[in-house]
XYZ file of C-alpha atoms in Angstrom:
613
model
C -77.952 8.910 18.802
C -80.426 7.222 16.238
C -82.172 4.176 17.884
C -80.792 1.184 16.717
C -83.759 -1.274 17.604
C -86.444 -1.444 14.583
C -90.271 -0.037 15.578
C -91.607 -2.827 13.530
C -90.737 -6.535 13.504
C -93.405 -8.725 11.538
C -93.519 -11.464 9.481
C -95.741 -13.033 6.445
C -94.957 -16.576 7.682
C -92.621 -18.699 9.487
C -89.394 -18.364 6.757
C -89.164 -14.299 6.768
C -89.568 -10.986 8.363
C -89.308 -7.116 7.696
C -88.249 -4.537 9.611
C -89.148 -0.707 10.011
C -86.810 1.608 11.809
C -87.725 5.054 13.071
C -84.974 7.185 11.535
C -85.608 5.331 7.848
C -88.508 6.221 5.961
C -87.971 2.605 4.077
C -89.167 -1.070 5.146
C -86.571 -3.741 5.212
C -87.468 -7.280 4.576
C -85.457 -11.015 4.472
C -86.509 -13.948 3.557
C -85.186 -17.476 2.800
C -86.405 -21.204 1.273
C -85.201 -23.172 3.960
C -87.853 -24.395 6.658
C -85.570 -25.758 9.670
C -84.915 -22.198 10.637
C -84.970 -19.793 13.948
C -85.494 -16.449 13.816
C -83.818 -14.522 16.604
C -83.217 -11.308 17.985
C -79.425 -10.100 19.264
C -79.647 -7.273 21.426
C -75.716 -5.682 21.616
C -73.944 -3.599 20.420
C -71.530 -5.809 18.266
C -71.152 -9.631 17.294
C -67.868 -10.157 18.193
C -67.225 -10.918 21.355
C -70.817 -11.812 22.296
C -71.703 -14.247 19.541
C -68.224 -16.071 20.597
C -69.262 -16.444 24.200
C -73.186 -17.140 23.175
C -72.631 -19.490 19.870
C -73.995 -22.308 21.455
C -77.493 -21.078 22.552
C -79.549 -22.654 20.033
C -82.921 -21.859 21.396
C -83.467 -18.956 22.879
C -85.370 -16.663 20.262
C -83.694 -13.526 22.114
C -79.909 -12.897 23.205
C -79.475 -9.975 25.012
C -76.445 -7.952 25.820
C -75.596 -4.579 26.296
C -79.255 -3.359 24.504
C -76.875 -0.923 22.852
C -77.776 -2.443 19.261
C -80.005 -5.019 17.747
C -79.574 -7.463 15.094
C -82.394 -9.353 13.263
C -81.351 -12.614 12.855
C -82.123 -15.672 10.797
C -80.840 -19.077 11.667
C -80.056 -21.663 9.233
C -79.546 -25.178 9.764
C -78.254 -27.891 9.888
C -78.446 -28.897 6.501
C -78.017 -32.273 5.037
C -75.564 -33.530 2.387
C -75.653 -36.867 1.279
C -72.394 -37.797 -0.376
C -71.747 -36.278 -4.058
C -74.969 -33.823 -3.630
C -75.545 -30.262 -3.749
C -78.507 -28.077 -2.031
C -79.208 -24.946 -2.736
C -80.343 -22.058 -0.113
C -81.727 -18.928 -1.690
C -82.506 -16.015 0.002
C -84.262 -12.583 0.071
C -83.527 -8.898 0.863
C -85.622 -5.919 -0.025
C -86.367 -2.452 0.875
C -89.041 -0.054 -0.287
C -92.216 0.746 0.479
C -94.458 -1.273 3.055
C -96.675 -2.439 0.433
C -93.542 -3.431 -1.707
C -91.969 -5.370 0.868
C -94.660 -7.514 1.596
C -95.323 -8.051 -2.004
C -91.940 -9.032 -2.472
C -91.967 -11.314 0.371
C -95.413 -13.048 -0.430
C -94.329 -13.346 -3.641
C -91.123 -15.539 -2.968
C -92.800 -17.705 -0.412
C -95.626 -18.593 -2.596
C -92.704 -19.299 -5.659
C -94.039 -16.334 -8.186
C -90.534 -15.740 -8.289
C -87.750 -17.823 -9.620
C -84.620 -17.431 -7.282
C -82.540 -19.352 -9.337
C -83.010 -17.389 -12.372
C -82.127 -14.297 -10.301
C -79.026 -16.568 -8.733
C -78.096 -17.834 -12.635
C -77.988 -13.741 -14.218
C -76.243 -12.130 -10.814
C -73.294 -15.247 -11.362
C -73.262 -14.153 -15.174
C -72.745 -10.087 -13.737
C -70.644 -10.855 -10.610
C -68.547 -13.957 -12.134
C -65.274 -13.239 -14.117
C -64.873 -14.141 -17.324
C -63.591 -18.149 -18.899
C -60.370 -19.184 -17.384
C -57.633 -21.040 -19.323
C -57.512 -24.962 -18.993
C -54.048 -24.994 -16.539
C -56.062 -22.489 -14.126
C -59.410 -24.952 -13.875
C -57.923 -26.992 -10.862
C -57.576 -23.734 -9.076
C -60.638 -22.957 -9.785
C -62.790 -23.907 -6.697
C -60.295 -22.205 -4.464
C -60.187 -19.374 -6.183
C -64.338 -19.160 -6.015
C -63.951 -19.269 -1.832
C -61.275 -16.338 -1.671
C -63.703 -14.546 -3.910
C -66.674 -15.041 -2.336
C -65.325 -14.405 1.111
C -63.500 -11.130 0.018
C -67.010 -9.901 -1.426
C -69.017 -10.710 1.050
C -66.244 -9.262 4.200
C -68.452 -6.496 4.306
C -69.475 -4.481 7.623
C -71.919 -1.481 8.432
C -72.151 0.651 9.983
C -68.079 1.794 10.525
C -68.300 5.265 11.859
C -66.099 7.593 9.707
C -65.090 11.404 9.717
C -68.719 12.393 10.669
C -71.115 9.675 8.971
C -71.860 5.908 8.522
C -70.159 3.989 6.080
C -70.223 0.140 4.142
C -66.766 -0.913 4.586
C -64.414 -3.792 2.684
C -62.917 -5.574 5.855
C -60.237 -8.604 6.112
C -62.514 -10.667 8.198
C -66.205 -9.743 9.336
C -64.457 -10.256 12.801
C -62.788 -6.643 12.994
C -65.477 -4.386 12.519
C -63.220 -1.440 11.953
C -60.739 0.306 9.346
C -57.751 -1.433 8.474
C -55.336 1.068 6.206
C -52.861 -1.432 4.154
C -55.128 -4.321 4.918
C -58.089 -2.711 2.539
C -55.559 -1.329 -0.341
C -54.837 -5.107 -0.672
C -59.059 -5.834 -0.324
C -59.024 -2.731 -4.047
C -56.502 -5.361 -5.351
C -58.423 -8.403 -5.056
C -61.744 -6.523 -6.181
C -60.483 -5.241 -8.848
C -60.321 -9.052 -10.506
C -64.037 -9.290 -9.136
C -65.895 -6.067 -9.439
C -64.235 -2.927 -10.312
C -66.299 -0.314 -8.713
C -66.065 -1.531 -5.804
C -62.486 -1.665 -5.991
C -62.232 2.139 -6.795
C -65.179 2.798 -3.611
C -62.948 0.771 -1.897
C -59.961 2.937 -2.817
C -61.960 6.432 -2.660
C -62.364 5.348 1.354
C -59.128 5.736 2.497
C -58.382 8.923 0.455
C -59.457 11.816 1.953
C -59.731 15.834 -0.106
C -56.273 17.833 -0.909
C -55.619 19.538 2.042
C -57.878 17.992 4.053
C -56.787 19.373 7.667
C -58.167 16.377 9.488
C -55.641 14.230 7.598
C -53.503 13.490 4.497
C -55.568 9.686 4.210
C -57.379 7.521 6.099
C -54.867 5.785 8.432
C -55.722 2.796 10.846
C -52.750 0.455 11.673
C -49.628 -0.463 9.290
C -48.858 3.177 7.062
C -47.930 0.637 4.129
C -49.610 3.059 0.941
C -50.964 -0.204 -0.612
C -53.810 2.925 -2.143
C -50.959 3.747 -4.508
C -50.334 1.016 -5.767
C -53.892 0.229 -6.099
C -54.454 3.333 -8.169
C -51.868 2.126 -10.849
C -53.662 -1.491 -10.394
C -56.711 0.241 -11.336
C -54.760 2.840 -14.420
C -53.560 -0.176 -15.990
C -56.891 -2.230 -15.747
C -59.189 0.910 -16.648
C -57.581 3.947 -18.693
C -60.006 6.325 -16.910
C -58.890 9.869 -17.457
C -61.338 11.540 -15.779
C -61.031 8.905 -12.997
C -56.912 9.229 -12.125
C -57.057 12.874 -12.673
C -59.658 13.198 -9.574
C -57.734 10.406 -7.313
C -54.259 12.269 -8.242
C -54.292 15.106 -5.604
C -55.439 12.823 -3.038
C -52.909 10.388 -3.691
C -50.463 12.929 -4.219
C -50.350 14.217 -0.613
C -51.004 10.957 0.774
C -47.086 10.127 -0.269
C -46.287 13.660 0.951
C -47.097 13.078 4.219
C -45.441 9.892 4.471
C -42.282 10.925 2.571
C -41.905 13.592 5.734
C -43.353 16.488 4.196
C -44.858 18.992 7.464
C -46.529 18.311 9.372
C -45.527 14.900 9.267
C -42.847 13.555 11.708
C -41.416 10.404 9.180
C -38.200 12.180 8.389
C -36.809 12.287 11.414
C -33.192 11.421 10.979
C -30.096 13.677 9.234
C -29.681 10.172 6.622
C -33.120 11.165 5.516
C -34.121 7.519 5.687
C -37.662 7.363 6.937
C -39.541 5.824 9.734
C -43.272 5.356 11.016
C -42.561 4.770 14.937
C -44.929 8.092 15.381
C -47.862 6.871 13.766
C -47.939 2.895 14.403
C -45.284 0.346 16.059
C -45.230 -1.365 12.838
C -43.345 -0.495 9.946
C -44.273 -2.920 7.140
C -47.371 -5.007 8.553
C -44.895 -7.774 10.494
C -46.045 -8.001 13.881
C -43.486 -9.819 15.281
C -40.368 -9.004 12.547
C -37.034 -9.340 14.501
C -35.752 -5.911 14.698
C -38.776 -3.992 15.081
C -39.720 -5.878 18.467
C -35.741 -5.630 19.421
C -36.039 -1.682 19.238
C -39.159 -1.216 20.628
C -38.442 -3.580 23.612
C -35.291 -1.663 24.206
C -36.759 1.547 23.463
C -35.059 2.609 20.394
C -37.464 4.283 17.622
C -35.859 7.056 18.345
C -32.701 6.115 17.245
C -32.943 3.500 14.345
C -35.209 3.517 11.045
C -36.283 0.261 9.223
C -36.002 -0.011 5.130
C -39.316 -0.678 4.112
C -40.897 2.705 4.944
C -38.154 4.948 2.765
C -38.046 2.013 0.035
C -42.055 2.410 -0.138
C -41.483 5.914 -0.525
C -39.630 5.407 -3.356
C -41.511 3.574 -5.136
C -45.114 5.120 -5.056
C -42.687 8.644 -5.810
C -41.944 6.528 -9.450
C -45.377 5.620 -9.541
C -46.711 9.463 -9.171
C -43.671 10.649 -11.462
C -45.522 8.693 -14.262
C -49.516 9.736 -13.339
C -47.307 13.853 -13.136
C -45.379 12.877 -16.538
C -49.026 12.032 -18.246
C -50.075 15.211 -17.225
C -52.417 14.313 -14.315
C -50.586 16.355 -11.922
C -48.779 19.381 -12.517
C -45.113 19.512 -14.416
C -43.624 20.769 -11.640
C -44.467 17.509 -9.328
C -42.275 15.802 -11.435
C -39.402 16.898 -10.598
C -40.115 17.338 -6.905
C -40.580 13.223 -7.360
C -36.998 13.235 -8.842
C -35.861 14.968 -6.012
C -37.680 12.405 -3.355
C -36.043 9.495 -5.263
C -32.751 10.580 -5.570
C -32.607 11.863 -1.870
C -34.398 8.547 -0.596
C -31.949 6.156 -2.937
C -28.976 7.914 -1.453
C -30.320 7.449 2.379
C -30.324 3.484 1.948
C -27.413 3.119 -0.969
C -25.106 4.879 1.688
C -26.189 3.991 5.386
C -27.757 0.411 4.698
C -26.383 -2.154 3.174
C -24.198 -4.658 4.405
C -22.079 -6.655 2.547
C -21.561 -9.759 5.068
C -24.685 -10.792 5.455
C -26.349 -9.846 1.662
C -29.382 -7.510 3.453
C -29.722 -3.766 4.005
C -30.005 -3.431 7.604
C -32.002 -1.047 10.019
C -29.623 2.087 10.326
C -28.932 3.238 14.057
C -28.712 6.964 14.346
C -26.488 9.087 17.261
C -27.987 11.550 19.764
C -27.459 14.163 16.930
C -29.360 12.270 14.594
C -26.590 11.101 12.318
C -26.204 7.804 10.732
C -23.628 5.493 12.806
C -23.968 2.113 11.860
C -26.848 -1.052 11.222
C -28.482 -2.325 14.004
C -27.340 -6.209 15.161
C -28.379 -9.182 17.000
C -26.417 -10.201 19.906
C -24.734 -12.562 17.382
C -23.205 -9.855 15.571
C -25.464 -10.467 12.656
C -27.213 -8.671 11.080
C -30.501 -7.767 12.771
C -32.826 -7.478 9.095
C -31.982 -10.663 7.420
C -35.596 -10.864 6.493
C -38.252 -9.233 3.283
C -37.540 -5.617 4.912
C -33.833 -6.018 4.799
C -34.426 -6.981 0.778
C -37.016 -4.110 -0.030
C -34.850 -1.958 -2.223
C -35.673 -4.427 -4.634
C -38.973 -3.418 -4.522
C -38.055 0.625 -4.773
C -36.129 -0.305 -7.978
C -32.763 1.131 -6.852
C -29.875 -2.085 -6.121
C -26.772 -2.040 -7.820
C -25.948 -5.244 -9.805
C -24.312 -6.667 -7.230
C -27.390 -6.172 -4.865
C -29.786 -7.304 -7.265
C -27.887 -10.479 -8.120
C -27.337 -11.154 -4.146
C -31.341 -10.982 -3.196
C -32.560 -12.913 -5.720
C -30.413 -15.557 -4.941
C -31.691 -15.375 -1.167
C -35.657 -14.787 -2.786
C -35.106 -18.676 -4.586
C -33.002 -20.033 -1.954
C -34.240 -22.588 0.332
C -31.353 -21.902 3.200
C -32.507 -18.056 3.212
C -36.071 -16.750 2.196
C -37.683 -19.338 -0.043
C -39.367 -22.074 1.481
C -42.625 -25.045 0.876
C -45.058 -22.107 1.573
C -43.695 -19.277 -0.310
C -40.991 -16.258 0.822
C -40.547 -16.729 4.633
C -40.972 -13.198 6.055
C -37.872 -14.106 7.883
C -34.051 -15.550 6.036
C -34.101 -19.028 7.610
C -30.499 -18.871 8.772
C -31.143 -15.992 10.989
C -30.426 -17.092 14.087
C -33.413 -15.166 15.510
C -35.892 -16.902 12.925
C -38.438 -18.347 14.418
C -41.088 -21.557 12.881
C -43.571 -20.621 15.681
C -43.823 -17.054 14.580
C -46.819 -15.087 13.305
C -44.878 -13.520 10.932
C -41.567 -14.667 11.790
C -41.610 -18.316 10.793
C -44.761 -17.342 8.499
C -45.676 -17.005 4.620
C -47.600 -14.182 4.026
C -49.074 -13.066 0.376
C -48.741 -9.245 0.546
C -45.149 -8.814 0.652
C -45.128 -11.915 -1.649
C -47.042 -9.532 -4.269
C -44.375 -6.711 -3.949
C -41.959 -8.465 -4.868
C -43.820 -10.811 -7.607
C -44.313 -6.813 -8.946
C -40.527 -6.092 -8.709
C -39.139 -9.034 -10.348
C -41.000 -8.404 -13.680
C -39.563 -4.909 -13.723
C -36.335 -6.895 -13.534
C -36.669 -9.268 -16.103
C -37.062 -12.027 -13.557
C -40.550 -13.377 -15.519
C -38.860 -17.232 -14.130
C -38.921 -16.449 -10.633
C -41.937 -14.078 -10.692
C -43.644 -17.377 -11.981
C -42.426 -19.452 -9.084
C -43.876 -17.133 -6.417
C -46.993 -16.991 -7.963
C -47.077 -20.408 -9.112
C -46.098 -21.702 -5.457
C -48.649 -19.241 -3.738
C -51.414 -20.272 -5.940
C -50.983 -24.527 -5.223
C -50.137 -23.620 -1.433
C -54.147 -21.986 -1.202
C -55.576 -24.430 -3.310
C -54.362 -27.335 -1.444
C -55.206 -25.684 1.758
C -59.003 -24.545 0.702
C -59.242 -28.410 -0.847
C -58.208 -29.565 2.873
C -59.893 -27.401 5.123
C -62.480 -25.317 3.000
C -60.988 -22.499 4.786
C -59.130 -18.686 3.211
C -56.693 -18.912 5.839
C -54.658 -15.075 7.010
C -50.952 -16.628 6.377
C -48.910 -19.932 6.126
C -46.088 -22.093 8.027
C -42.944 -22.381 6.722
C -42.609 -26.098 8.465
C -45.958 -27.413 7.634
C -47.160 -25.435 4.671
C -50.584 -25.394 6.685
C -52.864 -22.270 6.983
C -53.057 -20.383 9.777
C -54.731 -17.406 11.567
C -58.352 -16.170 10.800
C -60.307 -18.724 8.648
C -62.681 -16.541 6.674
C -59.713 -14.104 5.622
C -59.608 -11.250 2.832
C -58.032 -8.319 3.131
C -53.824 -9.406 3.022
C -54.418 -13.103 1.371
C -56.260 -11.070 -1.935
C -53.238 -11.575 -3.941
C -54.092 -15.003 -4.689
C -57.133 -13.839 -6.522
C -54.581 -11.171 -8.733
C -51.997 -14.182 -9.250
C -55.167 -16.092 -10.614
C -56.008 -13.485 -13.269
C -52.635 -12.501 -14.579
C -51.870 -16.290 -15.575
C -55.445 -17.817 -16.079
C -58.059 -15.161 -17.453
C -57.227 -14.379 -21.210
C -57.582 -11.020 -21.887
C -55.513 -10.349 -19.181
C -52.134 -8.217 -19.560
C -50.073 -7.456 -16.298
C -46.531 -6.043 -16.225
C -44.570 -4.301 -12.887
C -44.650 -1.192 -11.141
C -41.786 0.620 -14.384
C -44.736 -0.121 -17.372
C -47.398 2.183 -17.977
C -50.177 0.829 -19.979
C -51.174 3.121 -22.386
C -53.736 1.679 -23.823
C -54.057 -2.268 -24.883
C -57.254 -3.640 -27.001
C -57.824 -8.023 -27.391
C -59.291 -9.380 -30.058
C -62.713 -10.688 -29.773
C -61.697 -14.335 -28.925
C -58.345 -13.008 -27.415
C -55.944 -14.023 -29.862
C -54.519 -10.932 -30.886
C -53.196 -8.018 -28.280
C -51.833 -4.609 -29.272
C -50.855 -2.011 -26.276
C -49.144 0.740 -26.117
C -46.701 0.789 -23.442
C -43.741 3.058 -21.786
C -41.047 1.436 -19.535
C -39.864 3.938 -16.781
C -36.355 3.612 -14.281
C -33.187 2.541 -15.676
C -32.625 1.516 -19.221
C -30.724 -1.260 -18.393
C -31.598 -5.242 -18.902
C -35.295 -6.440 -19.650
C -38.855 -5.828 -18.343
C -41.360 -8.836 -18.652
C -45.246 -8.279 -19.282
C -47.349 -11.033 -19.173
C -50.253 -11.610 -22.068
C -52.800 -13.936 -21.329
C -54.374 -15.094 -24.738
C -56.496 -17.718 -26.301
C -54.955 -21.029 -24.843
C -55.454 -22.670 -28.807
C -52.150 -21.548 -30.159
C -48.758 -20.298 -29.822
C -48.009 -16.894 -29.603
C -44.975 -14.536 -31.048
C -44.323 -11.181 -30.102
C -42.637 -7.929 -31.776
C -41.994 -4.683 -29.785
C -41.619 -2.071 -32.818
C -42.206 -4.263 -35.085
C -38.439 -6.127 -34.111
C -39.385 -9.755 -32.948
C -38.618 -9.799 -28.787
C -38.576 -13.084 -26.739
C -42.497 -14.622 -25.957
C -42.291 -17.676 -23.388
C -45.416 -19.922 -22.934
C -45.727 -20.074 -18.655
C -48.448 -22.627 -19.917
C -50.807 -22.979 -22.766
C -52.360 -19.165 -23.310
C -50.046 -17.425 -20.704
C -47.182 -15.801 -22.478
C -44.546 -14.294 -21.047
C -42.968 -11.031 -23.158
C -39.378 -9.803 -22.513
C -38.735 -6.234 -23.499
C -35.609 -4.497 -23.726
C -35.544 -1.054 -21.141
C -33.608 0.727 -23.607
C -36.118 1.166 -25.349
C -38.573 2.131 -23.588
C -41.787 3.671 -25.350
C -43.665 1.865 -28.505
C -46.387 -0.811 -29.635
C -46.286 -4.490 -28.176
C -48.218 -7.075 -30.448
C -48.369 -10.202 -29.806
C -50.195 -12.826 -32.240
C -50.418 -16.489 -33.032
C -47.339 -18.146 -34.528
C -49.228 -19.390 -37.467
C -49.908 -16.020 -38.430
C -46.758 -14.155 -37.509
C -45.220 -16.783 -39.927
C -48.067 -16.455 -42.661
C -47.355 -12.771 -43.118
C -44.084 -13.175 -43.136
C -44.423 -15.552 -46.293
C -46.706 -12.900 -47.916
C -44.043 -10.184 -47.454
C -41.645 -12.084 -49.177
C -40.792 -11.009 -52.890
């Protein structure tokens, strides 16, 4: 094993040091502008545990542990604010040459270079674009969930055979986290968009890789899929989807229960991930999943979310097949995943009483006999898994009118904080929870996604809208990007420095508040879609997949100066204002292929006076 400890450690003066290790032909050097510093040397193989246990040494120059790492450390502090000031810390790192180094370093120490210039042109790269005037009190909080989710990076994770830089929720798991880091793509992609595809190309591994179908680590929740239309929609790269589409392509096989996989276990053909990971869908503590695995029942019963998943990323394929990224035939294999997986939950799941599909109990033989209950009699899934068809696109009317009355109402799912993971009238719901009792912003997102596909723009808004004032007010409080929120309090909760399943917020941010910005649900393919300069103007070609039934909404984010019409085909179709620049477009399903434009009122109503005779 390579030697972790450097051969060199040297300095130019008291506010740096470089580094020289014997495996790396490079030098490595740090330096900083701050004198009340200690530099420090952390011999162990990880921070975790030991910097919790040794935090409050603050004078010993050496901390030793294990000896089975080292860590070259610079300590900062404490640093003085007076009341309505600001100081500013810059700091150094460079690799090279010796001679280079040390150049570098003397060179910042005696001021030859100016930091804040550098600082001022990497905020103008790194920095999204202008925001709209009704997002500028989010602002701030939206700054601190994305700085923390670019800077919850760790290295070295060890990975099929070599080293890697890995996105990570918090810098205090220093290891792969599957659905956590296809939620980390999401949130990069509104920051950096390279690093939201590397981020992306990690957890995909080569078709028919026989090591594994993806990278798996925890929760089998495919957020990758979903990050790869994320990405589609943003991008348009060609070249780009038609190299991720294998990969992604038998990353669904494998979950939909294609061999080797063991997910299709049952003769209802609904799905289940008890082989791979206890948890089905990310919720720790979810009611039925810790019933049946204190009683010892995975062989017997199958959760929703895991088949309902499976439905959806097979519409999400069917369209990257259908543009001719995959072969012809995939599409219909798609077709038949869908209509096999809608059948397994239309027929086995749903239950009428209680408004929620439920977890399906199977026989000895396999064979669909019923929905798993609490003691009550109720049923056990009254929770965001027992509403996730609404996510795969497949309820009746009925259905769909029935959850989104429990998504908006305050005795079942909505709440201060958001959509409680758990229906509120369950009598095994829980305000002390982790999840159960909890707000959480990934499953939040899913559904956000579904109700635009559904027309459902209003309540889509009030998720978002909710989700984005709960962080702000929480960030403005405590300074802190909390993991999840309490239903009772409305307070933050979990790890403080949090990426990974919180990144929504930053996604929420830029589909109402960046102009230039057009989002729409998991049905709409963007084609193509080109702005105007100063974003008053957008023309996109779009194609609405699923049933041709009701409305899809898109949301345009334009110039916040005027007020905005829309035609689909040329034919006028309804445009909503959320808020000054945010418009929201409803377009009809049946018909589901053409040209969106959407353009000031002024001059929708100007050309319409110059086409009269």
């Amino acid at each position: 094993n390579p030697d972790p400890s450097p051969e060199h450690i040297d300095a130019t003066g008291p506010s740096d040091f470089f580094l020289k290790y014997r495996e790396i032909p490079q030098w490595y050097g740090v330096a900083w502008n701050f004198a009340r510093s200690l530099k420090r040397e952390i011999l162990h193989s990880d921070l975790d545990t030991f910097l919790r246990i040794n935090i409050h040494n603050h004078v010993s120059t050496r901390l030793t542990g294990d000896r089975k790492g080292h860590y070259a450390n610079a300590v900062l502090g404490p640093v003085f604010l007076p009341p309505r000031s600001a100081h500013t810390i810059h700091g150094l790192v460079c690799t090279g040459p010796e001679t280079t180094v040390r150049r570098a370093l003397t060179a910042f120490a005696d001021g030859r270079v100016n930091p804040e210039e550098i600082h001022r042109r990497a905020r103008e790269y790194a920095a999204p674009g202008p925001v709209n005037p009704a997002g500028r009190k989010h602002l701030s909080a939206h700054q601190r969930m994305a700085a923390t989710t670019l800077t919850n990076v760790v290295f070295p994770i060890y990975c099929r055979g070599h080293y890697i830089r890995h996105n990570t929720p918090g810098r205090w798991w220093d290891c792969l986290y599957t659905w956590d880091s296809g939620f980390i793509g999401i949130g990069l992609l509104e920051l950096d968009t390279e690093r939201a595809i590397d981020c992306l190309n990690a957890y995909l591994t080569k078709p028919d890789d026989p090591h594994g179908p993806f990278i798996h680590r925890g929760t089998p929740v495919p957020v990758q899929i979903y990050l790869a239309q994320e990405i589609w929609n943003r991008t348009h790269d060609r070249k780009l989807l038609r190299s991720l589409y294998p990969r992604l392509r038998q990353y669904h096989r494998f979950l939909a229960g294609d061999p080797p996989s063991t997910t299709r276990p049952f003769h209802s053909n609904l799905l289940a991930t008890w082989d791979y990971f206890y948890n089905s869908g990310g919720w720790d503590d979810y009611p039925p999943q810790v019933h049946i695995h204190r009683n010892d029942l995975t062989g017997s019963v199958a959760p929703i979310a895991n088949t309902a998943h499976a439905i959806r990323t097979a519409r999400i394929l069917r369209q990257f097949a259908a543009e001719g990224f995959g072969p012809e035939e995939d599409v219909s294999r798609y077709d038949r995943d869908i209509a096999i997986f809608t059948s397994a939950i239309l027929d086995h799941a749903w239950d009428h009483a209680s408004g929620y599909f439920g977890y399906v109990v199977h026989d000895n033989e396999k064979r669909p006999c019923g929905i798993l209950r609490h003691q009550s009699g109720t049923n056990f899934n009254m929770g965001l898994d027992g509403a996730y068809p609404l996510v795969a696109g497949i309820c009746t009317a009925e259905q769909e009118t029935v959850l989104t009355r429990h998504l908006q109402s305050e005795e079942h799912l909505w709440s201060r904080a958001g959509l409680s993971t758990v229906d509120r009238s369950a009598p095994y719901f829980d305000p002390g929870g982790y999840w159960n009792g909890a707000v959480w912003m990934p499953h939040q997102w899913f559904f956000w996604k579904a109700l635009l596909d559904l027309g459902r723009g209003d309540l889509a808004w009030l998720i978002a809208h909710r989700a984005l004032d709960l962080w702000k007010n929480e960030v403005e409080e405590s300074y802190n990007c909390f993991e999840h929120f309490l239903v009772e309090s409305g307070r933050g909760a979990g790890w403080h420095h949090f990426g990974g399943l919180s990144c929504p917020v930053l996604h929420w941010y830029g589909a109402y508040y960046r102009p230039g910005r057009l989002t729409a649900g998991y049905d709409t393919w963007i084609t193509s879609q080109t702005f105007s300069r100063n974003n008053t103007r957008l023309e996109t070609q779009l194609k609405i997949h699923g049933k041709p039934v009701g409305n899809s909404t898109v949301l345009a984010v334009m110039n916040p100066d005027f007020e905005y019409t829309a035609t689909w085909n040329g034919t006028p179709v309804p445009a909503v204002a959320v808020h000054p620049g945010t418009v929201q477009v409803s377009l009809p399903r049946n018909i589901p292929t053409g040209q969106l434009v959407v353009v000031p009122q002024s001059l929708q109503e100007h050309s319409q006076e110059l086409q009269k005779p």
